[in-house]
Amino acid sequence: MSMAAVAFAPGAFQAAIPCSGYGDFVHMADEQERRHVKLLEYEFGTLPEAEAIYRRCSPLYAVARATTPCFLLHGEGRYPGSTSSIDFALALEASYKPFWYKAYPGETYYVSGAANVRRQLGDMQDFFDLYLKGIPYNRPDDGTRPLTHLSGTLGAATSSRGGGPTGRGGTGMHGATPPPDVAN
């Protein structure tokens, strides 16, 4: 829902953090468990007949209207995974929108390991401190800081599903180390 709020309700929130969210329901139908696919079919209809509805309801295709700073985070490295957060980050970047992005290693798409949850909560606090309180990011750089479009790094990374609204394809963010100036 946070991706939808960012794209479809510009300015309604001061900041948003989609945790392992989905921004492209067409792509979601291709990669998700049967229960999620059945819910999409119940809500939107079956593909390919209802593709226009899936796209109209997908926030990925409306990011040009976004004004809310967004921190996209998810886990990676274990099944099941998804490219949805990186796809949304790339779409935000292509539209010059403010965002942070971070993937936590050794997780499914949902972050649940104790160490990563602690790190994630600290990262979320840093993001909200910056965008809600104006407190600059001031943690020491341990090589795990969130990426932003200001770093020049995310644009070089690509979605692993190939294509999408940014027209990029490739190998994804796996193993990327953010530069020291990220999130400043």
XYZ file of N, CA and C in Angstrom:
552
model
N 0.812 -1.195 0.000
C 0.000 0.000 0.000
C 0.856 1.260 0.000
N 2.069 1.188 0.556
C 2.908 2.385 0.603
C 3.326 2.830 -0.792
N 3.616 1.886 -1.683
C 3.957 2.268 -3.059
C 2.770 2.965 -3.710
N 1.572 2.468 -3.462
C 0.372 3.097 -4.019
C 0.188 4.492 -3.447
N 0.430 4.666 -2.150
C 0.289 5.992 -1.539
C 1.275 6.975 -2.156
N 2.509 6.528 -2.399
C 3.532 7.391 -2.994
C 3.113 7.839 -4.396
N 2.612 6.900 -5.203
C 2.305 7.189 -6.603
C 0.923 7.806 -6.821
N -0.071 7.331 -6.070
C -1.445 7.753 -6.339
C -1.946 8.862 -5.429
N -1.235 9.165 -4.356
C -1.642 10.234 -3.424
C -0.456 11.141 -3.145
N 0.066 11.799 -4.196
C 1.253 12.629 -4.003
C 1.026 13.691 -2.927
N 1.991 13.766 -2.015
C 1.917 14.774 -0.972
C 1.055 14.412 0.221
N 0.352 13.304 0.186
C -0.517 12.930 1.310
C 0.297 12.552 2.538
N 1.524 12.052 2.323
C 2.400 11.657 3.416
C 3.716 12.396 3.278
N 4.376 12.610 4.403
C 5.659 13.313 4.401
C 6.795 12.373 4.004
N 6.651 11.084 4.275
C 7.643 10.066 3.930
C 6.954 8.699 3.983
N 7.495 7.726 3.239
C 6.885 6.391 3.211
C 7.966 5.328 3.086
N 7.713 4.170 3.716
C 8.640 3.044 3.624
C 7.874 1.790 3.196
N 7.885 1.482 1.900
C 7.321 0.204 1.459
C 8.278 -0.939 1.798
N 7.881 -1.809 2.706
C 8.692 -2.970 3.101
C 8.277 -4.157 2.252
N 9.145 -4.574 1.357
C 8.875 -5.730 0.499
C 7.547 -5.579 -0.232
N 7.323 -4.411 -0.781
C 6.056 -4.129 -1.437
C 6.018 -4.535 -2.894
N 4.839 -4.353 -3.486
C 4.646 -4.646 -4.907
C 4.094 -3.422 -5.605
N 4.741 -3.044 -6.701
C 4.321 -1.882 -7.457
C 3.818 -2.208 -8.846
N 4.016 -3.440 -9.293
C 3.617 -3.837 -10.648
C 2.837 -5.151 -10.550
N 1.516 -5.048 -10.605
C 0.681 -6.233 -10.425
C 0.755 -7.202 -11.601
N 1.100 -6.711 -12.786
C 1.275 -7.614 -13.929
C 2.437 -8.550 -13.632
N 3.554 -7.975 -13.196
C 4.733 -8.773 -12.861
C 4.479 -9.640 -11.626
N 3.763 -9.128 -10.650
C 3.447 -9.882 -9.443
C 2.711 -11.178 -9.787
N 1.812 -11.101 -10.748
C 1.054 -12.293 -11.151
C 1.970 -13.368 -11.725
N 3.115 -12.962 -12.265
C 4.070 -13.917 -12.833
C 4.952 -14.596 -11.801
N 5.158 -13.960 -10.631
C 6.150 -14.494 -9.707
C 5.595 -14.923 -8.350
N 4.366 -14.660 -8.060
C 3.849 -14.893 -6.718
C 3.208 -16.257 -6.534
N 2.963 -16.582 -5.270
C 2.292 -17.820 -4.902
C 0.858 -17.805 -5.425
N 0.318 -18.983 -5.568
C -1.040 -19.136 -6.120
C -2.077 -18.320 -5.346
N -1.978 -18.285 -4.020
C -2.971 -17.541 -3.224
C -2.978 -16.057 -3.584
N -1.794 -15.483 -3.860
C -1.728 -14.071 -4.238
C -2.263 -13.861 -5.659
N -1.943 -14.790 -6.536
C -2.436 -14.703 -7.919
C -3.958 -14.796 -7.930
N -4.511 -15.692 -7.133
C -5.978 -15.829 -7.068
C -6.630 -14.564 -6.516
N -5.998 -13.918 -5.545
C -6.535 -12.659 -5.027
C -6.516 -11.583 -6.116
N -5.413 -11.503 -6.865
C -5.351 -10.547 -7.975
C -6.461 -10.826 -8.991
N -6.661 -12.091 -9.319
C -7.715 -12.445 -10.280
C -9.094 -12.076 -9.738
N -9.310 -12.270 -8.453
C -10.589 -11.906 -7.842
C -10.807 -10.392 -7.896
N -9.753 -9.629 -7.608
C -9.859 -8.161 -7.567
C -9.874 -7.527 -8.963
N -9.007 -8.011 -9.858
C -8.806 -7.333 -11.142
C -9.301 -8.100 -12.363
N -9.484 -9.411 -12.244
C -9.812 -10.250 -13.395
C -8.607 -11.080 -13.785
N -8.750 -11.870 -14.832
C -7.660 -12.753 -15.251
C -6.824 -12.092 -16.342
N -5.557 -12.482 -16.340
C -4.642 -12.021 -17.392
C -4.716 -13.006 -18.546
N -4.565 -12.585 -19.757
C -4.211 -11.250 -20.210
C -5.410 -10.326 -20.450
N -6.618 -10.841 -20.294
C -7.812 -10.037 -20.594
C -7.870 -8.739 -19.780
N -7.446 -8.786 -18.543
C -7.576 -7.624 -17.654
C -6.258 -6.871 -17.472
N -5.317 -7.021 -18.393
C -4.005 -6.385 -18.236
C -4.104 -4.867 -18.061
N -5.007 -4.222 -18.758
C -5.149 -2.760 -18.621
C -5.515 -2.379 -17.180
N -6.355 -3.171 -16.532
C -6.731 -2.905 -15.139
C -5.530 -3.116 -14.222
N -4.784 -4.194 -14.417
C -3.584 -4.465 -13.619
C -2.614 -3.288 -13.722
N -2.388 -2.793 -14.930
C -1.451 -1.672 -15.127
C -1.986 -0.381 -14.496
N -3.266 -0.120 -14.666
C -3.851 1.100 -14.100
C -3.764 1.106 -12.569
N -3.836 -0.055 -11.957
C -3.772 -0.174 -10.496
C -2.348 -0.320 -9.970
N -1.365 -0.444 -10.844
C 0.034 -0.633 -10.448
C 0.734 0.710 -10.262
N 1.178 1.020 -9.049
C 1.823 2.305 -8.798
C 3.109 2.520 -9.590
N 3.748 1.462 -10.025
C 4.985 1.585 -10.793
C 4.802 2.497 -12.004
N 3.628 2.448 -12.603
C 3.390 3.209 -13.833
C 2.911 4.630 -13.565
N 2.848 5.027 -12.289
C 2.396 6.369 -11.936
C 3.422 7.136 -11.107
N 4.666 6.668 -11.064
C 5.666 7.309 -10.211
C 6.003 8.735 -10.643
N 5.728 9.103 -11.863
C 6.025 10.465 -12.313
C 5.282 11.503 -11.474
N 4.150 11.117 -10.872
C 3.366 12.042 -10.034
C 3.848 12.079 -8.588
N 4.717 11.161 -8.198
C 5.138 11.019 -6.803
C 5.874 12.261 -6.300
N 5.620 12.614 -5.052
C 6.342 13.701 -4.387
C 6.876 13.265 -3.027
N 6.386 12.158 -2.512
C 6.746 11.669 -1.182
C 8.086 10.932 -1.224
N 9.058 11.324 -0.387
C 10.287 10.546 -0.298
C 9.969 9.118 0.141
N 10.661 8.169 -0.447
C 10.319 6.759 -0.299
C 11.579 5.963 0.015
N 11.504 5.060 0.998
C 12.602 4.148 1.319
C 12.125 2.738 1.017
N 12.643 2.161 -0.052
C 12.274 0.813 -0.474
C 13.263 -0.171 0.121
N 12.741 -1.163 0.838
C 13.619 -2.156 1.431
C 13.010 -3.539 1.315
N 13.886 -4.523 1.254
C 13.454 -5.917 1.124
C 14.628 -6.830 1.418
N 14.342 -8.112 1.541
C 15.387 -9.102 1.692
C 15.762 -9.690 0.348
N 16.939 -10.325 0.309
C 17.364 -11.001 -0.919
C 18.306 -12.139 -0.569
N 18.389 -13.096 -1.468
C 19.322 -14.190 -1.309
C 18.684 -15.542 -1.076
N 17.442 -15.571 -0.620
C 16.746 -16.828 -0.385
C 15.401 -16.799 -1.098
N 14.914 -17.981 -1.456
C 13.611 -18.112 -2.103
C 12.514 -17.985 -1.047
N 11.408 -17.343 -1.343
C 11.075 -16.639 -2.580
C 11.597 -15.205 -2.568
N 11.909 -14.719 -3.742
C 12.409 -13.363 -3.911
C 11.547 -12.597 -4.891
N 11.907 -11.349 -5.094
C 11.171 -10.508 -6.030
C 12.049 -9.346 -6.449
N 11.796 -8.805 -7.622
C 12.489 -7.603 -8.087
C 11.616 -6.363 -7.932
N 10.487 -6.482 -7.274
C 9.526 -5.387 -7.224
C 10.093 -4.100 -6.615
N 10.828 -4.201 -5.515
C 11.362 -2.988 -4.886
C 12.411 -2.312 -5.753
N 13.326 -3.080 -6.332
C 14.342 -2.472 -7.205
C 13.685 -1.886 -8.447
N 12.661 -2.544 -8.981
C 11.949 -2.002 -10.141
C 11.319 -0.646 -9.803
N 10.719 -0.557 -8.617
C 10.093 0.701 -8.199
C 11.159 1.767 -7.974
N 12.284 1.384 -7.360
C 13.380 2.334 -7.144
C 13.913 2.852 -8.478
N 14.074 1.971 -9.450
C 14.564 2.393 -10.764
C 13.573 3.333 -11.455
N 12.287 3.066 -11.284
C 11.276 3.959 -11.863
C 11.306 5.321 -11.174
N 11.472 5.339 -9.852
C 11.600 6.613 -9.136
C 12.845 7.368 -9.599
N 13.940 6.635 -9.732
C 15.179 7.261 -10.193
C 15.017 7.859 -11.589
N 14.380 7.130 -12.481
C 14.179 7.612 -13.847
C 13.329 8.879 -13.878
N 12.484 9.049 -12.850
C 11.634 10.246 -12.765
C 12.213 11.303 -11.825
N 13.456 11.109 -11.367
C 14.142 12.061 -10.479
C 13.369 12.309 -9.190
N 12.877 11.238 -8.583
C 12.122 11.334 -7.340
C 13.022 10.953 -6.162
N 12.792 11.525 -4.978
C 13.646 11.212 -3.821
C 13.336 9.831 -3.246
N 14.381 9.017 -3.053
C 14.175 7.693 -2.475
C 15.480 7.180 -1.886
N 15.339 6.212 -1.009
C 16.439 5.362 -0.551
C 16.067 3.948 -0.960
N 17.082 3.089 -1.089
C 16.859 1.687 -1.434
C 17.870 0.831 -0.688
N 17.413 -0.293 -0.145
C 18.341 -1.220 0.495
C 17.772 -2.633 0.480
N 18.656 -3.597 0.183
C 18.322 -5.014 0.252
C 19.147 -5.646 1.371
N 18.514 -6.480 2.179
C 19.162 -7.124 3.318
C 19.486 -8.566 2.942
N 20.758 -8.965 3.010
C 21.183 -10.282 2.519
C 20.724 -11.436 3.408
N 20.630 -12.603 2.775
C 20.302 -13.830 3.486
C 18.850 -13.953 3.883
N 17.976 -13.262 3.191
C 16.548 -13.244 3.526
C 15.719 -13.641 2.307
N 14.461 -13.994 2.553
C 13.499 -14.059 1.462
C 13.160 -12.606 1.132
N 12.161 -12.355 0.303
C 11.799 -10.972 -0.012
C 11.411 -10.203 1.258
N 10.913 -10.930 2.248
C 10.532 -10.331 3.525
C 11.678 -10.485 4.518
N 12.052 -9.417 5.190
C 13.150 -9.425 6.145
C 12.632 -9.956 7.484
N 13.247 -11.050 7.983
C 12.777 -11.619 9.242
C 13.889 -12.056 10.181
N 15.126 -12.121 9.715
C 16.241 -12.503 10.580
C 16.512 -11.411 11.610
N 16.827 -11.812 12.843
C 16.979 -10.854 13.946
C 18.003 -9.759 13.642
N 19.172 -10.112 13.132
C 20.210 -9.106 12.861
C 19.753 -8.135 11.777
N 19.145 -8.663 10.712
C 18.679 -7.782 9.637
C 17.496 -6.927 10.070
N 16.620 -7.456 10.900
C 15.495 -6.655 11.400
C 16.024 -5.492 12.238
N 17.015 -5.750 13.096
C 17.620 -4.654 13.882
C 18.212 -3.594 12.967
N 18.970 -4.043 11.964
C 19.589 -3.117 11.006
C 18.499 -2.356 10.244
N 17.463 -3.076 9.815
C 16.357 -2.458 9.072
C 15.666 -1.389 9.911
N 15.391 -1.688 11.179
C 14.716 -0.702 12.034
C 15.575 0.538 12.234
N 16.884 0.362 12.369
C 17.782 1.513 12.467
C 17.785 2.339 11.188
N 17.808 1.653 10.039
C 17.758 2.353 8.751
C 16.449 3.111 8.590
N 15.348 2.484 9.016
C 14.044 3.148 8.926
C 14.018 4.390 9.812
N 14.576 4.291 11.011
C 14.627 5.452 11.899
C 15.446 6.572 11.268
N 16.593 6.227 10.664
C 17.413 7.240 10.005
C 16.638 7.954 8.900
N 15.899 7.183 8.100
C 15.111 7.751 7.006
C 14.034 8.695 7.547
N 13.271 8.223 8.532
C 12.220 9.066 9.109
C 12.811 10.270 9.839
N 13.951 10.088 10.518
C 14.593 11.239 11.166
C 14.930 12.319 10.145
N 15.440 11.916 9.001
C 15.794 12.891 7.967
C 14.560 13.577 7.396
N 13.570 12.788 6.970
C 12.434 13.368 6.251
C 11.304 13.887 7.131
N 11.243 13.445 8.386
C 10.188 13.940 9.277
C 10.698 14.957 10.280
N 11.987 14.850 10.656
C 12.533 15.733 11.684
C 13.663 16.629 11.187
N 14.162 16.366 9.972
C 15.262 17.159 9.433
C 16.609 16.829 10.049
N 16.736 15.678 10.707
C 17.996 15.264 11.330
C 18.841 14.559 10.269
N 20.010 15.093 9.928
C 20.830 14.472 8.878
C 21.292 13.070 9.257
N 21.506 12.263 8.243
C 22.031 10.910 8.422
C 23.433 11.044 9.001
N 23.676 10.458 10.180
C 24.981 10.656 10.803
C 25.612 9.371 11.337
N 25.202 8.226 10.856
C 25.837 6.979 11.284
C 27.183 6.835 10.580
N 28.121 6.162 11.232
C 29.395 5.890 10.548
C 29.150 5.019 9.316
N 29.949 5.201 8.294
C 29.791 4.408 7.075
C 30.422 3.035 7.273
N 29.575 2.031 7.434
C 30.067 0.663 7.602
C 29.922 -0.137 6.306
N 29.636 0.541 5.205
C 29.479 -0.134 3.916
C 28.095 -0.699 3.680
N 27.146 -0.437 4.586
C 25.794 -0.982 4.417
C 24.742 0.116 4.383
N 25.135 1.341 4.085
C 24.174 2.441 4.058
C 23.215 2.272 2.889
N 21.992 2.783 3.020
C 21.035 2.699 1.900
C 21.530 3.472 0.680
N 21.159 2.997 -0.495
C 21.475 3.692 -1.739
C 20.429 4.761 -2.002
N 20.845 5.844 -2.631
C 19.908 6.866 -3.085
C 20.239 7.202 -4.533
N 19.320 7.852 -5.204
C 19.606 8.249 -6.578
C 20.718 9.275 -6.623
N 20.993 9.924 -5.514
C 22.062 10.915 -5.475
C 23.440 10.275 -5.556
N 23.542 8.994 -5.285
C 24.836 8.319 -5.259
C 25.388 8.040 -6.645
N 24.525 8.014 -7.646
C 24.966 7.645 -8.974
C 25.157 6.149 -9.129
N 24.869 5.369 -8.084
C 25.107 3.935 -8.108
C 23.898 3.150 -8.580
N 22.710 3.520 -8.127
C 21.533 2.730 -8.446
C 21.262 2.723 -9.944
N 21.526 3.819 -10.637
C 21.293 3.886 -12.073
C 22.127 2.877 -12.841
N 23.291 2.518 -12.294
C 24.133 1.520 -12.938
C 23.609 0.119 -12.676
N 22.847 -0.026 -11.608
C 22.251 -1.323 -11.284
C 20.995 -1.509 -12.111
N 20.584 -2.747 -12.235
C 19.406 -3.005 -13.042
C 18.533 -4.060 -12.418
N 17.327 -4.085 -12.850
C 16.381 -5.105 -12.406
C 16.778 -6.439 -13.006
N 16.616 -7.504 -12.247
C 16.971 -8.818 -12.764
C 15.897 -9.401 -13.671
N 14.739 -8.743 -13.778
C 13.710 -9.315 -14.638
C 13.831 -8.803 -16.063
N 14.651 -7.777 -16.283
C 14.887 -7.274 -17.628
C 13.725 -6.448 -18.139
N 13.996 -5.220 -18.450
C 12.961 -4.369 -19.015
C 12.212 -3.612 -17.960
N 10.919 -3.429 -18.155
C 10.119 -2.632 -17.241
C 10.053 -1.205 -17.734
N 9.479 -0.314 -16.959
C 9.283 1.042 -17.420
C 10.583 1.797 -17.632
N 11.684 1.338 -17.040
C 12.945 2.027 -17.231
C 13.683 1.513 -18.458
N 13.206 0.407 -19.020
C 13.835 -0.138 -20.209
C 15.174 -0.796 -19.942
N 15.466 -1.101 -18.673
C 16.748 -1.684 -18.334
C 16.581 -3.179 -18.094
N 17.604 -3.917 -18.298
C 17.642 -5.321 -17.948
C 19.026 -5.631 -17.437
N 19.211 -6.747 -16.742
C 20.554 -7.062 -16.281
C 20.556 -7.983 -15.098
N 21.552 -7.810 -14.242
C 21.783 -8.776 -13.181
C 21.344 -8.321 -11.807
N 20.941 -7.114 -11.602
C 20.428 -6.691 -10.306
C 21.483 -6.108 -9.388
N 21.091 -5.834 -8.138
C 21.928 -5.145 -7.168
C 22.757 -6.089 -6.313
N 22.658 -7.363 -6.488
C 23.260 -8.318 -5.574
C 24.753 -8.064 -5.428
N 25.191 -7.884 -4.185
C 26.595 -7.698 -3.894
C 27.088 -6.271 -4.046
N 26.240 -5.322 -4.392
C 26.675 -3.944 -4.575
C 27.018 -3.318 -3.233
N 28.054 -2.505 -3.210
C 28.432 -1.769 -2.014
C 28.214 -0.292 -2.284
N 27.423 0.371 -1.455
C 27.172 1.789 -1.696
C 28.413 2.635 -1.455
N 28.568 3.730 -2.176
C 29.698 4.616 -1.948
C 29.546 5.363 -0.614
N 30.630 5.946 -0.097
C 30.579 6.569 1.209
C 29.690 7.803 1.286
N 29.384 8.439 0.186
C 28.592 9.669 0.249
C 27.089 9.423 0.199
N 26.676 8.172 0.183
C 25.260 7.846 0.023
C 24.452 8.325 1.201
N 23.260 8.803 0.926
C 22.267 9.228 1.910
C 22.625 10.518 2.607
N 23.555 11.265 2.088
C 23.865 12.585 2.673
C 23.031 13.648 2.031
